């Protein structure tokens, strides 16, 4: 399925369920939201792996689960071959410097009472044994790297623009020299004019520092610009994974086709037909049986409402979970 030698992060059947109160007065069964429901994929070293889907499909929960910011319900996560589920809390904490995150809203993620110096230096204070002088040198270096003037070092977050605040977030994520950076909608809170600057900065830093990105977004144009491979999520499950060009030129899953048809084309002559999905996204609290997409899919058959189609490789490096795809996939007789 994947060139394992080059894999930095392997995710196998990861689930994250949130349990609520009992379903009824006499019921033993508890309400359960299946935010992430059996997700598997691998990420290769140095690539940008995109995860797309509508709001509420479980992208951000998946991101936090992989980072162990919230405990997975089940499944295994391997970082460079190390199984995180076999590690103690302290061992995972020590591994955090290898996996960092850039959050969506830099204003909400930065403590307004801390200066830029304190904000960027905070990870070093936790993980590094360097002397204060050395730490300050590292802070100034990383500020230069992300395009922040070192004169800003004693300023507070409210004194910066949205783009500058996201640069502070990037500096803080990169100061421990991580291998994998999770980017949870890092540009969606920014003005369009600033987005391109931040995306280009991320691309430059990836090359310079040999970073691997996991890029979560609902913006398909941004994902196309930045990512090498893309996974499409629907209601807690991955329905398609492929290389960027393959996915955008030749989408195979009906849901991916609908998503891609919604990208605006800046050409008045374009004849691209938009596929409008019927109905609302079902609730993860009570997802449809079988293929979760069957309540909105124009190709749904009886089988779709009964059996969940597993993710199979239908073309090289192109995996799809749909009963329309040939059984056995690429390896079918
Ligand atoms: Fe549609 Fe059935 Fe394929 Fe699901 S499995 S996407 S319902 S055709």
mmCIF file with all atom_site columns, N, CA and C and ligand atoms in Angstrom, residues 239 252-255 290-305 307-309 320-325, ligand 1:
data_model
loop_
_atom_site.group_PDB
_atom_site.id
_atom_site.type_symbol
_atom_site.label_atom_id
_atom_site.label_alt_id
_atom_site.label_comp_id
_atom_site.label_asym_id
_atom_site.label_entity_id
_atom_site.label_seq_id
_atom_site.pdbx_PDB_ins_code
_atom_site.Cartn_x
_atom_site.Cartn_y
_atom_site.Cartn_z
_atom_site.occupancy
_atom_site.B_iso_or_equiv
_atom_site.pdbx_formal_charge
_atom_site.auth_seq_id
_atom_site.auth_comp_id
_atom_site.auth_asym_id
_atom_site.auth_atom_id
_atom_site.pdbx_PDB_model_num
ATOM   1  N  N   . UNK A 1 239 ? -12.670 8.341  3.028  1.00 0.00 ? 239 UNK A N   1
ATOM   2  C  CA  . UNK A 1 239 ? -13.355 7.701  1.895  1.00 0.00 ? 239 UNK A CA  1
ATOM   3  C  C   . UNK A 1 239 ? -12.474 7.622  0.645  1.00 0.00 ? 239 UNK A C   1
ATOM   4  N  N   . UNK A 1 252 ? -12.655 9.435  -7.601 1.00 0.00 ? 252 UNK A N   1
ATOM   5  C  CA  . UNK A 1 252 ? -13.423 8.213  -7.825 1.00 0.00 ? 252 UNK A CA  1
ATOM   6  C  C   . UNK A 1 252 ? -14.609 8.077  -6.871 1.00 0.00 ? 252 UNK A C   1
ATOM   7  N  N   . UNK A 1 253 ? -14.478 8.620  -5.656 1.00 0.00 ? 253 UNK A N   1
ATOM   8  C  CA  . UNK A 1 253 ? -15.584 8.475  -4.702 1.00 0.00 ? 253 UNK A CA  1
ATOM   9  C  C   . UNK A 1 253 ? -16.653 9.537  -4.988 1.00 0.00 ? 253 UNK A C   1
ATOM   10 N  N   . UNK A 1 254 ? -17.935 9.161  -4.964 1.00 0.00 ? 254 UNK A N   1
ATOM   11 C  CA  . UNK A 1 254 ? -18.990 10.152 -5.251 1.00 0.00 ? 254 UNK A CA  1
ATOM   12 C  C   . UNK A 1 254 ? -18.914 11.396 -4.366 1.00 0.00 ? 254 UNK A C   1
ATOM   13 N  N   . UNK A 1 255 ? -18.517 11.232 -3.090 1.00 0.00 ? 255 UNK A N   1
ATOM   14 C  CA  . UNK A 1 255 ? -18.434 12.398 -2.205 1.00 0.00 ? 255 UNK A CA  1
ATOM   15 C  C   . UNK A 1 255 ? -17.300 13.330 -2.647 1.00 0.00 ? 255 UNK A C   1
ATOM   16 N  N   . UNK A 1 290 ? -23.883 1.076  7.278  1.00 0.00 ? 290 UNK A N   1
ATOM   17 C  CA  . UNK A 1 290 ? -23.157 0.787  6.034  1.00 0.00 ? 290 UNK A CA  1
ATOM   18 C  C   . UNK A 1 290 ? -22.266 1.942  5.642  1.00 0.00 ? 290 UNK A C   1
ATOM   19 N  N   . UNK A 1 291 ? -22.342 2.337  4.369  1.00 0.00 ? 291 UNK A N   1
ATOM   20 C  CA  . UNK A 1 291 ? -21.579 3.509  3.917  1.00 0.00 ? 291 UNK A CA  1
ATOM   21 C  C   . UNK A 1 291 ? -22.263 4.750  4.487  1.00 0.00 ? 291 UNK A C   1
ATOM   22 N  N   . UNK A 1 292 ? -21.525 5.535  5.281  1.00 0.00 ? 292 UNK A N   1
ATOM   23 C  CA  . UNK A 1 292 ? -22.121 6.718  5.914  1.00 0.00 ? 292 UNK A CA  1
ATOM   24 C  C   . UNK A 1 292 ? -22.703 7.697  4.897  1.00 0.00 ? 292 UNK A C   1
ATOM   25 N  N   . UNK A 1 293 ? -22.234 7.607  3.664  1.00 0.00 ? 293 UNK A N   1
ATOM   26 C  CA  . UNK A 1 293 ? -22.643 8.588  2.647  1.00 0.00 ? 293 UNK A CA  1
ATOM   27 C  C   . UNK A 1 293 ? -23.924 8.162  1.924  1.00 0.00 ? 293 UNK A C   1
ATOM   28 N  N   . UNK A 1 294 ? -24.462 6.970  2.244  1.00 0.00 ? 294 UNK A N   1
ATOM   29 C  CA  . UNK A 1 294 ? -25.541 6.436  1.390  1.00 0.00 ? 294 UNK A CA  1
ATOM   30 C  C   . UNK A 1 294 ? -26.818 7.277  1.418  1.00 0.00 ? 294 UNK A C   1
ATOM   31 N  N   . UNK A 1 295 ? -27.017 8.069  2.518  1.00 0.00 ? 295 UNK A N   1
ATOM   32 C  CA  . UNK A 1 295 ? -28.251 8.876  2.583  1.00 0.00 ? 295 UNK A CA  1
ATOM   33 C  C   . UNK A 1 295 ? -28.208 10.053 1.605  1.00 0.00 ? 295 UNK A C   1
ATOM   34 N  N   . UNK A 1 296 ? -27.025 10.359 1.077  1.00 0.00 ? 296 UNK A N   1
ATOM   35 C  CA  . UNK A 1 296 ? -26.911 11.515 0.176  1.00 0.00 ? 296 UNK A CA  1
ATOM   36 C  C   . UNK A 1 296 ? -26.342 11.146 -1.191 1.00 0.00 ? 296 UNK A C   1
ATOM   37 N  N   . UNK A 1 297 ? -26.043 9.861  -1.365 1.00 0.00 ? 297 UNK A N   1
ATOM   38 C  CA  . UNK A 1 297 ? -25.338 9.452  -2.591 1.00 0.00 ? 297 UNK A CA  1
ATOM   39 C  C   . UNK A 1 297 ? -26.331 9.082  -3.687 1.00 0.00 ? 297 UNK A C   1
ATOM   40 N  N   . UNK A 1 298 ? -26.133 9.624  -4.879 1.00 0.00 ? 298 UNK A N   1
ATOM   41 C  CA  . UNK A 1 298 ? -27.069 9.349  -5.986 1.00 0.00 ? 298 UNK A CA  1
ATOM   42 C  C   . UNK A 1 298 ? -26.896 7.942  -6.560 1.00 0.00 ? 298 UNK A C   1
ATOM   43 N  N   . UNK A 1 299 ? -25.797 7.262  -6.179 1.00 0.00 ? 299 UNK A N   1
ATOM   44 C  CA  . UNK A 1 299 ? -25.559 5.910  -6.708 1.00 0.00 ? 299 UNK A CA  1
ATOM   45 C  C   . UNK A 1 299 ? -25.866 4.820  -5.684 1.00 0.00 ? 299 UNK A C   1
ATOM   46 N  N   . UNK A 1 300 ? -26.415 5.212  -4.537 1.00 0.00 ? 300 UNK A N   1
ATOM   47 C  CA  . UNK A 1 300 ? -26.587 4.246  -3.438 1.00 0.00 ? 300 UNK A CA  1
ATOM   48 C  C   . UNK A 1 300 ? -27.487 3.076  -3.826 1.00 0.00 ? 300 UNK A C   1
ATOM   49 N  N   . UNK A 1 301 ? -27.102 1.898  -3.400 1.00 0.00 ? 301 UNK A N   1
ATOM   50 C  CA  . UNK A 1 301 ? -27.920 0.695  -3.600 1.00 0.00 ? 301 UNK A CA  1
ATOM   51 C  C   . UNK A 1 301 ? -28.234 0.122  -2.217 1.00 0.00 ? 301 UNK A C   1
ATOM   52 N  N   . UNK A 1 302 ? -28.967 -0.975 -2.206 1.00 0.00 ? 302 UNK A N   1
ATOM   53 C  CA  . UNK A 1 302 ? -29.328 -1.599 -0.924 1.00 0.00 ? 302 UNK A CA  1
ATOM   54 C  C   . UNK A 1 302 ? -28.073 -2.015 -0.154 1.00 0.00 ? 302 UNK A C   1
ATOM   55 N  N   . UNK A 1 303 ? -27.116 -2.537 -0.908 1.00 0.00 ? 303 UNK A N   1
ATOM   56 C  CA  . UNK A 1 303 ? -25.867 -2.997 -0.280 1.00 0.00 ? 303 UNK A CA  1
ATOM   57 C  C   . UNK A 1 303 ? -25.183 -1.856 0.503  1.00 0.00 ? 303 UNK A C   1
ATOM   58 N  N   . UNK A 1 304 ? -25.285 -0.638 -0.041 1.00 0.00 ? 304 UNK A N   1
ATOM   59 C  CA  . UNK A 1 304 ? -24.598 0.511  0.569  1.00 0.00 ? 304 UNK A CA  1
ATOM   60 C  C   . UNK A 1 304 ? -25.120 0.802  1.976  1.00 0.00 ? 304 UNK A C   1
ATOM   61 N  N   . UNK A 1 305 ? -26.426 0.550  2.197  1.00 0.00 ? 305 UNK A N   1
ATOM   62 C  CA  . UNK A 1 305 ? -26.978 0.857  3.516  1.00 0.00 ? 305 UNK A CA  1
ATOM   63 C  C   . UNK A 1 305 ? -26.697 -0.261 4.516  1.00 0.00 ? 305 UNK A C   1
ATOM   64 N  N   . UNK A 1 307 ? -23.640 -2.689 4.168  1.00 0.00 ? 307 UNK A N   1
ATOM   65 C  CA  . UNK A 1 307 ? -22.209 -3.012 4.348  1.00 0.00 ? 307 UNK A CA  1
ATOM   66 C  C   . UNK A 1 307 ? -21.345 -1.769 4.224  1.00 0.00 ? 307 UNK A C   1
ATOM   67 N  N   . UNK A 1 308 ? -20.369 -1.681 5.122  1.00 0.00 ? 308 UNK A N   1
ATOM   68 C  CA  . UNK A 1 308 ? -19.401 -0.592 5.015  1.00 0.00 ? 308 UNK A CA  1
ATOM   69 C  C   . UNK A 1 308 ? -18.328 -0.976 3.995  1.00 0.00 ? 308 UNK A C   1
ATOM   70 N  N   . UNK A 1 309 ? -18.123 -0.173 2.967  1.00 0.00 ? 309 UNK A N   1
ATOM   71 C  CA  . UNK A 1 309 ? -17.081 -0.521 1.988  1.00 0.00 ? 309 UNK A CA  1
ATOM   72 C  C   . UNK A 1 309 ? -15.705 -0.178 2.539  1.00 0.00 ? 309 UNK A C   1
ATOM   73 N  N   . UNK A 1 320 ? -9.897  3.936  -2.350 1.00 0.00 ? 320 UNK A N   1
ATOM   74 C  CA  . UNK A 1 320 ? -11.282 4.413  -2.315 1.00 0.00 ? 320 UNK A CA  1
ATOM   75 C  C   . UNK A 1 320 ? -12.130 3.455  -1.486 1.00 0.00 ? 320 UNK A C   1
ATOM   76 N  N   . UNK A 1 321 ? -13.095 4.020  -0.729 1.00 0.00 ? 321 UNK A N   1
ATOM   77 C  CA  . UNK A 1 321 ? -14.042 3.191  0.018  1.00 0.00 ? 321 UNK A CA  1
ATOM   78 C  C   . UNK A 1 321 ? -15.422 3.366  -0.600 1.00 0.00 ? 321 UNK A C   1
ATOM   79 N  N   . UNK A 1 322 ? -15.735 2.534  -1.595 1.00 0.00 ? 322 UNK A N   1
ATOM   80 C  CA  . UNK A 1 322 ? -17.036 2.634  -2.270 1.00 0.00 ? 322 UNK A CA  1
ATOM   81 C  C   . UNK A 1 322 ? -17.349 1.300  -2.940 1.00 0.00 ? 322 UNK A C   1
ATOM   82 N  N   . UNK A 1 323 ? -18.611 0.868  -2.828 1.00 0.00 ? 323 UNK A N   1
ATOM   83 C  CA  . UNK A 1 323 ? -18.995 -0.406 -3.451 1.00 0.00 ? 323 UNK A CA  1
ATOM   84 C  C   . UNK A 1 323 ? -18.969 -0.338 -4.977 1.00 0.00 ? 323 UNK A C   1
ATOM   85 N  N   . UNK A 1 324 ? -18.901 0.875  -5.536 1.00 0.00 ? 324 UNK A N   1
ATOM   86 C  CA  . UNK A 1 324 ? -18.859 0.998  -6.997 1.00 0.00 ? 324 UNK A CA  1
ATOM   87 C  C   . UNK A 1 324 ? -17.507 0.535  -7.543 1.00 0.00 ? 324 UNK A C   1
ATOM   88 N  N   . UNK A 1 325 ? -16.491 0.575  -6.663 1.00 0.00 ? 325 UNK A N   1
ATOM   89 C  CA  . UNK A 1 325 ? -15.150 0.194  -7.116 1.00 0.00 ? 325 UNK A CA  1
ATOM   90 C  C   . UNK A 1 325 ? -15.037 -1.315 -7.193 1.00 0.00 ? 325 UNK A C   1
HETATM 91 FE FE1 . LIG B 2 .   ? -22.442 5.816  -2.771 1.00 0.00 ? 1   LIG B FE1 1
HETATM 92 FE FE2 . LIG B 2 .   ? -22.664 3.235  -2.153 1.00 0.00 ? 1   LIG B FE2 1
HETATM 93 FE FE3 . LIG B 2 .   ? -20.311 4.195  -2.907 1.00 0.00 ? 1   LIG B FE3 1
HETATM 94 FE FE4 . LIG B 2 .   ? -21.329 4.825  -0.543 1.00 0.00 ? 1   LIG B FE4 1
HETATM 95 S  S1  . LIG B 2 .   ? -20.689 2.797  -1.216 1.00 0.00 ? 1   LIG B S1  1
HETATM 96 S  S2  . LIG B 2 .   ? -20.378 6.215  -1.980 1.00 0.00 ? 1   LIG B S2  1
HETATM 97 S  S3  . LIG B 2 .   ? -23.486 4.973  -1.021 1.00 0.00 ? 1   LIG B S3  1
HETATM 98 S  S4  . LIG B 2 .   ? -22.170 4.064  -4.159 1.00 0.00 ? 1   LIG B S4  1
#
